[in-house]
Amino acid sequence: MKRASNFLWFLGSVGVFALLLFGWHLIAQSGMVSRVYLAPPDKAFAAITNGFTGPNGLGSSMWATVQRMLYGWVLASMVGIVLGSIIGISAIARIYLQPMLEFLRPLPASAIVPLAIAFFGLSESMVLFVIAFGSFWPVLLAAVQGVSSVEPRLYEVARALNMSRRETIWKIALPNALPDIFAGMRIGLAVALVLTVVGEFVGGQNGLGLEILRASRQFQAPRMFGGVILLGVIGYSCAVIISNVERYLMRWRASR
Amino acid sequence: MSQSAVATSQAAPEICFDGVDLSLGGLEILKGIDLEIRRGEFICVIGPSGCGKTTMLRLIAGFHRATAGAVMHEGRAVNGPSPDIAIVFQDYGKALLPWRNAADNVALALEAMRVPKSQRADMITGFLGKVGLADHAQKFPSQMSGGMQQRLQIARALAQNPSVLLMDEPFGALDAMTRQTLQDECLNLVENMGTTVFFVTHDIEEAIYLGDRVVTLSPNPGRIADIHTVNLPRPRNQLTTREDPEFLRLRRVLFDFIQGH
Ligand SMILES: Nc1ncnc2c1ncn2[C@@H]1O[C@H](COP(=O)(O)OP(=O)(O)O)[C@@H](O)[C@H]1O
Ligand SMILES: [Mg+2]
């Protein structure tokens, strides 16, 4: 029953996708928009597949973008989880760190770019810093929330068992925060992808972002569209992977 | 341990309240509590809501410190929680780790007791078996009924190998059938293990059915009103015990006490 309806949903989304492709095809064919700006779908896909793994192909750019995004995201997540846990657990850390964090948090990551350039130059480190800065906040806030919302009864259980502070954090506070941390990391990953592209634009680092920028400047519409499609593929794959990992790790939650 | 130390710890009551007063936030909660609980005794506490039953239990647990007087465990003052005193909370839904399955929830106690990993699996199977959860080791709390979750909490408490078991209205949230089953299982378990039990309940019949003695508390501030010895043979039986004239007499006495408040 559930299976069948899942399958129908899948068919439906494939249908919508096909319809969009077809609409795109019709508009490109009709010549309403100049070929210079709008490539038909077949040309865009050809731009992806032609020499994908070759020296000029989109494959290496895609790989560079994925790597950069993951490095920045993992860095942001690690720092966010550690710092968030400390803030969530320690009232003293909250007093000292909270004001600074409240000040930094509303800054849009793009406002950090000039600062990052001043420190790191137009380099790989600059891009990584911007990605990490942007995707750090959702993880941090989620970790603080998750760690500080432990059921007080569980702390009594820990006390009754004479568990050390370290054990209590490791076995109670962190697992309790896991669902929140995952939600934060999921948002952080989406932010990381956006900032990776922005960082590549600004920093001139090899990747899909730069590829798209170059293609548009050289009026290579198919290649530009190909790059955008690949970005979509990255975003979608990440969402699918992360929600599967999440479902496995959080299988203890009441099944809905 | 020297001979005489063993002798005194044998002679000392398992738990002793010695002129205990307790104030919390400037408010007098318990006043002049004197109570000795023998080793292996099953003590039930009843009294109107808010009279200090839970607070008394938390004093034994080491969560509160007496303002005056002392709470002693095997002759030594209680000055903090100890794994030798296990607690079963009423709100099993909050007291179990939802991200650990049944086996791993029991493991939490063994880990805290520093039981080597190689010995844990067998012990876990044993404790789950004692509470009838042998076939549910891999289930998460969210996949268990209320009765099963409370059994699991009892298994975790037993895994601490405690000399004292504190139970705060443990069966209050369960349906009548499940409650009776758990009462009998609980009696069996603690009799076999020789555990001393301090059992808080708001159910008069439950108190008589389980207890060797029933302590009544009166409120504002919480004081011991009376201590009733339950002269009913063991093993108790859900039908015959509850029809025993002594059971009915005590039920009447305790009912009148509760009505009076
Ligand atoms: N931590 C606390 N601080 C102040 N008052 C408390 C605290 N815990 C309990 N009390 C008060 O002590 C009284 C007894 O509470 P409790 O022992 O929970 O009652 P019972 O378990 O008999 O229903 C209540 O009036 C309650 O409000
Ligand atoms: Mg209570």
Coordinates of C-alpha atoms and ligand atoms in Angstrom, one line a residue:
Chain A
M1 CA 0.0 0.0 0.0
K2 CA 2.7 2.5 1.1
R3 CA 5.0 1.0 -1.5
A4 CA 2.4 1.6 -4.3
S5 CA 1.8 5.2 -3.3
N6 CA 5.5 5.8 -3.1
F7 CA 5.8 4.5 -6.6
L8 CA 3.0 6.7 -7.8
W9 CA 4.8 9.7 -6.3
F10 CA 7.9 8.7 -8.1
L11 CA 6.1 8.4 -11.4
G12 CA 4.5 11.7 -10.8
S13 CA 7.8 13.5 -10.2
V14 CA 9.4 11.9 -13.2
G15 CA 6.4 13.1 -15.2
V16 CA 6.7 16.7 -14.0
F17 CA 10.4 16.6 -14.8
A18 CA 9.7 15.3 -18.4
L19 CA 7.1 18.0 -18.8
L20 CA 9.6 20.7 -17.8
L21 CA 12.2 19.4 -20.2
F22 CA 9.6 19.4 -22.9
G23 CA 8.6 23.0 -22.2
W24 CA 12.2 24.0 -22.2
H25 CA 12.6 22.3 -25.5
L26 CA 9.6 24.0 -27.0
I27 CA 10.7 27.5 -25.8
A28 CA 14.2 27.0 -27.2
Q29 CA 12.8 25.7 -30.5
S30 CA 10.3 28.6 -30.9
G31 CA 13.2 31.1 -31.0
M32 CA 11.4 33.4 -28.5
V33 CA 14.7 33.6 -26.7
S34 CA 18.0 34.0 -28.6
R35 CA 20.0 30.8 -28.9
V36 CA 22.9 32.7 -27.5
Y37 CA 21.3 32.8 -24.1
L38 CA 19.0 29.7 -24.1
A39 CA 20.4 26.4 -25.2
P40 CA 17.9 23.6 -25.9
P41 CA 18.1 20.6 -23.5
D42 CA 19.7 18.2 -26.0
K43 CA 22.6 20.7 -26.5
A44 CA 23.0 21.2 -22.8
F45 CA 23.2 17.5 -22.1
A46 CA 25.6 17.1 -25.0
A47 CA 27.8 19.8 -23.3
I48 CA 27.8 17.7 -20.2
T49 CA 28.6 14.3 -21.7
N50 CA 31.0 15.4 -24.4
G51 CA 34.4 14.6 -23.0
F52 CA 33.0 14.6 -19.5
T53 CA 36.1 13.1 -18.0
G54 CA 38.5 14.7 -20.5
P55 CA 40.8 17.7 -19.7
N56 CA 38.2 20.2 -20.8
G57 CA 35.2 18.3 -19.6
L58 CA 32.8 19.4 -16.9
G59 CA 33.7 16.3 -14.8
S60 CA 36.8 17.7 -13.3
S61 CA 35.1 21.0 -12.5
M62 CA 32.2 19.1 -10.9
W63 CA 34.7 17.1 -8.8
A64 CA 36.5 20.2 -7.7
T65 CA 33.2 21.9 -6.7
V66 CA 32.1 18.8 -4.7
Q67 CA 35.4 18.5 -2.9
R68 CA 35.5 22.2 -2.0
M69 CA 31.9 22.1 -0.8
L70 CA 32.5 19.0 1.3
Y71 CA 35.7 20.3 2.9
G72 CA 34.1 23.5 3.9
W73 CA 31.0 21.8 5.1
V74 CA 32.9 19.1 7.2
L75 CA 35.1 21.8 8.7
A76 CA 32.1 24.0 9.5
S77 CA 30.2 21.0 11.0
M78 CA 33.1 19.9 13.2
V79 CA 33.7 23.3 14.6
G80 CA 29.9 23.9 14.9
I81 CA 29.3 20.7 16.8
V82 CA 32.2 21.1 19.2
L83 CA 31.5 24.8 19.9
G84 CA 27.7 24.3 20.0
S85 CA 28.0 21.5 22.5
I86 CA 30.3 23.6 24.7
I87 CA 27.9 26.5 24.6
G88 CA 24.9 24.2 25.1
I89 CA 26.4 22.5 28.2
S90 CA 28.4 25.3 29.9
A91 CA 26.7 28.4 31.3
I92 CA 30.2 30.0 31.5
A93 CA 30.9 29.5 27.8
R94 CA 27.5 30.9 27.1
I95 CA 28.3 34.1 29.0
Y96 CA 31.6 34.6 27.2
L97 CA 30.8 33.5 23.7
Q98 CA 27.1 34.3 23.2
P99 CA 27.5 38.1 22.7
M100 CA 30.2 37.6 20.1
L101 CA 28.2 34.9 18.3
E102 CA 25.1 37.0 18.3
F103 CA 27.1 39.8 16.7
L104 CA 28.6 37.6 14.0
R105 CA 25.6 35.5 13.2
P106 CA 23.4 38.0 11.3
L107 CA 26.4 38.9 9.0
P108 CA 25.6 37.5 5.6
A109 CA 28.4 35.3 4.4
S110 CA 28.9 37.4 1.3
A111 CA 29.8 40.4 3.6
I112 CA 32.6 38.3 4.8
V113 CA 34.1 37.8 1.3
P114 CA 36.1 41.1 1.2
L115 CA 37.4 40.4 4.7
A116 CA 38.3 36.9 3.7
I117 CA 40.1 38.2 0.6
A118 CA 42.0 40.7 2.7
F119 CA 43.3 37.8 4.9
F120 CA 43.7 35.0 2.4
G121 CA 43.9 36.7 -1.0
L122 CA 42.1 35.2 -4.0
S123 CA 43.0 31.7 -2.9
E124 CA 41.6 28.3 -2.2
S125 CA 41.8 29.1 1.5
M126 CA 39.6 32.2 1.0
V127 CA 36.9 30.2 -0.7
L128 CA 37.0 27.5 2.0
F129 CA 36.8 30.0 4.7
V130 CA 33.7 31.6 3.2
I131 CA 32.0 28.3 2.7
A132 CA 32.8 27.2 6.3
F133 CA 31.8 30.5 7.7
G134 CA 28.4 30.4 6.1
S135 CA 27.5 26.7 6.8
F136 CA 28.9 26.9 10.4
W137 CA 25.9 28.9 11.8
P138 CA 23.1 26.4 11.1
V139 CA 25.2 23.6 12.7
L140 CA 26.2 25.7 15.7
L141 CA 22.7 26.9 16.5
A142 CA 21.3 23.3 16.1
A143 CA 24.0 21.9 18.3
V144 CA 23.3 24.4 21.1
Q145 CA 19.6 23.7 20.9
G146 CA 20.0 20.0 20.8
V147 CA 22.5 19.8 23.7
S148 CA 20.6 22.2 25.9
S149 CA 17.2 20.5 25.5
V150 CA 18.1 17.2 27.3
E151 CA 15.2 15.9 29.4
P152 CA 16.2 16.7 33.0
R153 CA 15.2 13.2 34.1
L154 CA 18.0 11.8 32.0
Y155 CA 20.5 13.8 33.9
E156 CA 19.1 12.3 37.1
V157 CA 19.6 8.9 35.6
A158 CA 23.2 9.8 34.9
R159 CA 23.7 11.1 38.4
A160 CA 22.1 8.0 40.0
L161 CA 24.6 5.9 38.0
N162 CA 27.5 8.1 39.1
M163 CA 28.4 8.8 35.4
S164 CA 31.2 11.2 34.9
R165 CA 30.6 14.5 33.2
R166 CA 32.4 13.3 30.1
E167 CA 30.3 10.1 30.0
T168 CA 27.1 12.2 30.5
I169 CA 28.0 14.5 27.6
W170 CA 29.0 11.6 25.3
K171 CA 26.2 9.2 26.1
I172 CA 23.3 11.6 26.8
A173 CA 23.8 15.2 25.7
L174 CA 25.3 14.5 22.3
P175 CA 22.9 11.6 21.2
N176 CA 20.1 13.8 22.4
A177 CA 21.4 16.6 20.1
L178 CA 21.9 14.3 17.1
P179 CA 18.5 15.0 15.3
D180 CA 19.0 18.7 15.7
I181 CA 22.6 18.5 14.6
F182 CA 21.5 16.6 11.5
A183 CA 18.9 19.2 10.6
G184 CA 21.5 21.9 11.0
M185 CA 24.0 20.0 8.9
R186 CA 21.5 19.5 6.2
I187 CA 20.9 23.3 6.0
G188 CA 24.6 23.8 6.3
L189 CA 25.2 21.7 3.2
A190 CA 22.8 23.6 1.1
V191 CA 24.4 26.9 2.2
A192 CA 27.8 25.3 1.5
L193 CA 26.9 24.6 -2.1
V194 CA 25.7 28.2 -2.7
L195 CA 28.8 29.6 -1.2
T196 CA 31.1 27.3 -3.1
V197 CA 29.7 28.7 -6.4
V198 CA 29.9 32.3 -5.1
G199 CA 33.5 31.6 -3.9
E200 CA 34.5 30.2 -7.2
F201 CA 33.0 33.2 -9.0
V202 CA 34.8 35.7 -6.8
G203 CA 38.0 33.8 -6.1
G204 CA 38.5 32.5 -9.7
Q205 CA 38.9 28.9 -8.4
N206 CA 38.4 26.0 -10.8
G207 CA 35.0 24.5 -10.4
L208 CA 31.5 24.6 -11.8
G209 CA 30.9 28.1 -10.6
L210 CA 33.9 29.4 -12.6
E211 CA 32.9 27.2 -15.5
I212 CA 29.4 28.7 -15.7
L213 CA 30.8 32.2 -15.4
R214 CA 33.3 31.6 -18.2
A215 CA 30.7 29.9 -20.4
S216 CA 28.3 32.8 -20.1
R217 CA 31.0 35.3 -20.9
Q218 CA 31.9 33.3 -24.0
F219 CA 28.3 32.9 -25.0
Q220 CA 28.5 29.1 -24.7
A221 CA 24.9 28.7 -23.6
P222 CA 24.9 24.8 -23.7
R223 CA 28.0 24.6 -21.5
M224 CA 26.5 27.2 -19.1
F225 CA 23.2 25.2 -18.9
G226 CA 25.2 22.0 -18.5
G227 CA 27.0 23.5 -15.5
V228 CA 23.8 24.6 -13.9
I229 CA 22.2 21.1 -14.4
L230 CA 25.3 19.5 -12.7
L231 CA 24.9 21.9 -9.7
G232 CA 21.4 20.7 -9.4
V233 CA 22.5 17.1 -9.6
I234 CA 25.0 17.8 -6.7
G235 CA 22.4 19.4 -4.6
Y236 CA 19.9 16.7 -5.2
S237 CA 22.3 13.8 -4.5
C238 CA 23.5 15.4 -1.3
A239 CA 19.9 15.7 -0.1
V240 CA 19.2 12.1 -0.9
I241 CA 22.3 10.8 0.7
I242 CA 21.9 12.9 3.9
S243 CA 18.3 11.9 4.4
N244 CA 19.1 8.2 4.1
V245 CA 22.0 8.5 6.6
E246 CA 19.6 10.4 8.8
R247 CA 16.9 7.8 8.6
Y248 CA 19.3 5.1 9.5
L249 CA 20.9 6.9 12.5
M250 CA 17.5 8.1 13.8
R251 CA 15.7 4.8 13.4
W252 CA 15.0 4.8 17.1
R253 CA 12.5 7.6 16.7
A254 CA 8.8 6.6 16.8
S255 CA 7.9 5.4 13.3
R256 CA 5.4 7.8 11.7
Chain B
M1 CA 37.1 -4.8 56.1
S2 CA 37.7 -5.7 59.7
Q3 CA 35.4 -8.2 61.6
S4 CA 33.8 -5.5 63.7
A5 CA 33.1 -3.3 60.7
V6 CA 31.3 -6.2 59.1
A7 CA 29.4 -6.7 62.2
T8 CA 28.2 -3.1 62.5
S9 CA 27.2 -3.0 58.8
Q10 CA 25.2 -6.2 59.3
A11 CA 23.6 -4.8 62.4
A12 CA 22.8 -1.3 61.0
P13 CA 19.5 -0.9 59.2
E14 CA 19.6 -0.8 55.5
I15 CA 18.2 2.8 55.5
C16 CA 17.7 5.0 58.5
F17 CA 16.1 8.4 58.8
D18 CA 17.3 10.0 62.0
G19 CA 15.4 13.1 62.9
V20 CA 15.4 14.4 59.4
D21 CA 14.1 17.9 58.5
L22 CA 14.3 19.1 54.9
S23 CA 13.7 22.6 53.6
L24 CA 13.8 23.5 49.9
G25 CA 13.9 27.1 48.8
G26 CA 13.1 28.3 52.4
L27 CA 10.1 26.1 52.5
E28 CA 9.8 23.3 55.1
I29 CA 9.0 20.1 53.2
L30 CA 9.7 17.3 55.6
K31 CA 9.8 17.6 59.4
G32 CA 11.1 15.2 62.1
I33 CA 11.3 12.0 60.0
D34 CA 12.4 8.9 61.9
L35 CA 12.3 5.6 60.1
E36 CA 14.4 2.5 60.1
I37 CA 14.2 0.1 57.1
R38 CA 15.5 -3.4 57.6
R39 CA 17.6 -5.2 55.0
G40 CA 15.3 -6.9 52.5
E41 CA 12.2 -5.1 53.7
F42 CA 9.5 -3.9 51.3
I43 CA 8.4 -0.4 52.6
C44 CA 5.4 1.3 50.9
V45 CA 4.7 5.0 51.4
I46 CA 1.4 6.6 50.8
G47 CA 0.0 10.1 51.5
P48 CA -1.9 12.9 49.9
S49 CA -0.4 14.5 46.8
G50 CA 2.4 17.0 47.6
C51 CA 3.0 15.6 51.1
G52 CA 6.7 14.8 50.4
K53 CA 6.8 11.2 49.3
T54 CA 9.0 11.8 46.3
T55 CA 11.1 14.2 48.4
M56 CA 11.7 11.4 50.9
L57 CA 12.7 9.1 48.1
R58 CA 15.1 11.7 46.7
L59 CA 16.7 12.1 50.1
I60 CA 17.6 8.3 50.0
A61 CA 18.8 8.7 46.4
G62 CA 21.2 11.4 47.5
F63 CA 19.6 14.1 45.3
H64 CA 18.7 16.2 48.4
R65 CA 20.7 16.8 51.6
A66 CA 18.9 16.8 54.9
T67 CA 18.7 20.2 56.5
A68 CA 18.8 18.7 60.0
G69 CA 19.3 15.1 61.1
A70 CA 20.8 12.4 58.8
V71 CA 19.8 9.8 56.2
M72 CA 22.0 6.7 56.6
H73 CA 22.6 3.8 54.3
E74 CA 24.1 0.8 55.9
G75 CA 25.3 2.9 58.7
R76 CA 27.0 5.6 56.6
A77 CA 25.5 9.0 55.9
V78 CA 24.1 9.4 52.4
N79 CA 26.0 12.3 50.8
G80 CA 25.3 11.9 47.1
P81 CA 23.9 9.4 44.6
S82 CA 25.4 5.9 44.6
P83 CA 24.9 3.0 42.2
D84 CA 24.2 0.8 45.2
I85 CA 20.8 2.6 45.4
A86 CA 18.8 2.3 42.1
I87 CA 15.8 4.4 41.1
V88 CA 12.8 3.4 39.0
F89 CA 11.0 6.6 38.0
Q90 CA 7.3 6.9 37.2
D91 CA 7.8 8.6 33.8
Y92 CA 9.5 5.7 32.1
G93 CA 9.1 7.6 28.8
K94 CA 11.6 10.2 30.0
A95 CA 13.9 8.0 32.0
L96 CA 15.0 5.6 29.2
L97 CA 17.4 6.6 26.5
P98 CA 15.2 6.7 23.4
W99 CA 18.2 6.2 21.0
R100 CA 19.3 3.0 22.7
N101 CA 17.5 -0.3 22.3
A102 CA 16.5 -2.4 25.3
A103 CA 19.8 -4.2 25.5
D104 CA 21.8 -1.0 25.3
N105 CA 19.6 0.7 27.9
V106 CA 20.5 -2.0 30.3
A107 CA 24.1 -1.7 29.1
L108 CA 24.1 1.9 30.3
A109 CA 24.1 0.7 33.9
L110 CA 26.8 -1.9 33.3
E111 CA 29.0 0.6 31.6
A112 CA 28.6 2.9 34.6
M113 CA 29.5 0.0 36.8
R114 CA 32.6 -0.6 34.7
V115 CA 31.6 -4.1 33.9
P116 CA 34.1 -5.4 31.2
K117 CA 32.6 -5.4 27.7
S118 CA 33.1 -9.1 27.3
Q119 CA 30.8 -9.9 30.3
R120 CA 28.0 -7.5 29.4
A121 CA 26.1 -9.4 26.7
D122 CA 25.4 -12.4 29.0
M123 CA 24.4 -10.2 31.9
I124 CA 22.1 -8.1 29.6
T125 CA 20.4 -11.3 28.4
G126 CA 20.0 -12.3 32.0
F127 CA 18.4 -9.1 33.2
L128 CA 16.1 -8.8 30.2
G129 CA 15.0 -12.3 30.8
K130 CA 14.2 -11.6 34.5
V131 CA 11.7 -8.9 33.4
G132 CA 10.3 -10.9 30.5
L133 CA 11.9 -8.9 27.8
A134 CA 14.3 -11.5 26.4
D135 CA 12.7 -11.4 23.0
H136 CA 12.7 -7.7 22.8
A137 CA 16.4 -6.9 23.2
Q138 CA 16.7 -5.1 19.9
K139 CA 13.5 -3.0 20.3
F140 CA 13.8 0.8 20.9
P141 CA 11.6 2.3 23.7
S142 CA 9.4 3.9 21.1
Q143 CA 8.5 0.5 19.8
M144 CA 7.5 -0.8 23.3
S145 CA 4.3 -0.5 25.3
G146 CA 4.3 1.4 28.6
G147 CA 4.5 -1.9 30.6
M148 CA 7.4 -3.1 28.6
Q149 CA 9.2 0.3 29.0
Q150 CA 8.7 0.1 32.8
R151 CA 10.0 -3.5 32.8
L152 CA 13.1 -2.2 31.0
Q153 CA 13.6 0.5 33.5
I154 CA 13.4 -2.2 36.3
A155 CA 15.9 -4.3 34.3
R156 CA 18.3 -1.4 34.2
A157 CA 17.9 -0.7 37.9
L158 CA 18.6 -4.4 38.7
A159 CA 21.7 -4.3 36.5
Q160 CA 23.1 -1.9 39.0
N161 CA 23.0 -4.8 41.5
P162 CA 21.6 -2.4 44.1
S163 CA 21.0 -3.2 47.7
V164 CA 18.2 -0.6 47.7
L165 CA 15.5 -0.1 45.0
L166 CA 13.6 3.2 45.1
M167 CA 10.4 3.2 43.1
D168 CA 8.3 6.3 42.7
E169 CA 4.8 5.4 41.7
P170 CA 6.3 3.0 39.1
F171 CA 3.0 1.5 38.0
G172 CA 0.8 4.5 38.3
A173 CA 0.6 5.2 34.6
L174 CA -0.2 1.6 33.6
D175 CA -3.5 -0.1 33.0
A176 CA -4.9 -2.3 35.8
M177 CA -4.0 -5.7 34.2
T178 CA -0.5 -4.7 33.5
R179 CA -0.1 -3.2 36.9
Q180 CA -1.1 -6.4 38.7
T181 CA 1.3 -8.5 36.5
L182 CA 4.1 -6.1 37.3
Q183 CA 3.4 -6.1 41.0
D184 CA 3.8 -9.9 41.1
E185 CA 6.9 -9.9 39.0
C186 CA 8.4 -7.1 41.1
L187 CA 7.7 -9.0 44.3
N188 CA 9.3 -12.1 42.9
L189 CA 12.4 -10.3 41.7
V190 CA 13.2 -8.4 44.9
E191 CA 12.5 -11.5 47.1
N192 CA 14.9 -13.6 45.0
M193 CA 17.6 -10.9 45.1
G194 CA 17.0 -9.8 48.7
T195 CA 16.7 -6.2 47.6
T196 CA 15.3 -3.6 50.1
V197 CA 12.5 -1.6 48.4
F198 CA 11.2 1.9 49.2
F199 CA 8.0 2.1 47.2
V200 CA 6.0 5.3 46.8
T201 CA 2.4 4.9 45.6
H202 CA -0.9 6.7 45.7
D203 CA -2.8 3.4 45.5
I204 CA -3.8 2.1 49.0
E205 CA -4.4 -1.5 47.8
E206 CA -1.1 -1.6 46.0
A207 CA 0.7 -0.4 49.2
I208 CA -0.9 -3.2 51.3
Y209 CA -0.5 -5.9 48.6
L210 CA 3.3 -5.2 48.2
G211 CA 4.5 -4.0 51.5
D212 CA 5.9 -5.5 54.7
R213 CA 5.0 -2.1 56.3
V214 CA 3.0 0.9 55.0
V215 CA 4.1 4.4 56.0
T216 CA 1.5 7.1 55.9
L217 CA 2.7 10.7 55.5
S218 CA 0.7 13.8 56.4
P219 CA 1.3 17.1 54.6
N220 CA 2.5 20.6 55.4
P221 CA 5.2 19.9 56.4
G222 CA 5.5 16.2 55.6
R223 CA 5.6 14.0 58.7
I224 CA 5.1 10.4 59.3
A225 CA 1.6 9.9 60.6
D226 CA 1.7 6.2 61.2
I227 CA 3.5 3.0 60.3
H228 CA 1.3 -0.1 59.7
T229 CA 2.8 -3.6 59.7
V230 CA 1.2 -5.8 57.0
N231 CA 0.5 -9.2 58.6
L232 CA -0.2 -11.0 55.3
P233 CA 1.5 -14.2 54.3
R234 CA 3.9 -14.4 51.4
P235 CA 3.8 -15.2 48.5
R236 CA 1.0 -12.7 48.0
N237 CA -1.8 -13.7 45.7
Q238 CA -3.9 -11.2 43.6
L239 CA -7.1 -13.0 44.6
T240 CA -6.7 -14.5 48.1
T241 CA -4.5 -11.7 49.5
R242 CA -6.9 -9.1 48.5
E243 CA -9.8 -11.0 50.1
D244 CA -8.0 -11.5 53.4
P245 CA -9.7 -9.9 56.4
E246 CA -6.4 -8.3 57.4
F247 CA -6.1 -6.8 53.9
L248 CA -9.6 -5.4 54.2
R249 CA -9.0 -4.0 57.7
L250 CA -5.9 -2.2 56.6
R251 CA -7.6 -0.9 53.5
R252 CA -10.3 0.6 55.7
V253 CA -7.7 2.2 58.1
L254 CA -5.7 3.7 55.2
F255 CA -8.8 4.8 53.4
D256 CA -9.9 6.7 56.4
F257 CA -6.5 8.3 56.7
I258 CA -6.5 9.5 53.1
Q259 CA -10.1 10.8 53.5
G260 CA -9.1 12.7 56.5
H261 CA -6.8 14.9 54.4
Ligands
LIG1 N1 13.1 21.3 44.5 C1 12.0 21.8 45.2 N2 12.1 23.0 45.6 C2 11.0 23.5 46.3 N3 9.9 22.8 46.7 C3 9.9 21.5 46.3 C4 10.9 20.9 45.5 N4 10.6 19.7 45.2 C5 9.4 19.5 45.8 N5 8.9 20.6 46.4 C6 7.7 20.8 47.2 O1 7.7 19.8 48.2 C7 6.4 19.3 48.5 C8 6.4 17.8 48.4 O2 6.7 17.4 47.1 P1 6.7 15.9 46.6 O3 7.7 15.2 47.5 O4 7.0 15.8 45.2 O5 5.3 15.4 47.0 P2 4.6 13.9 46.7 O6 5.6 13.1 46.0 O7 4.2 13.4 48.0 O8 3.4 14.2 45.8 C9 5.5 19.9 47.4 O9 4.8 21.0 48.0 C10 6.5 20.5 46.4 O10 5.9 21.6 45.8
MG2 MG 5.6 12.3 44.0

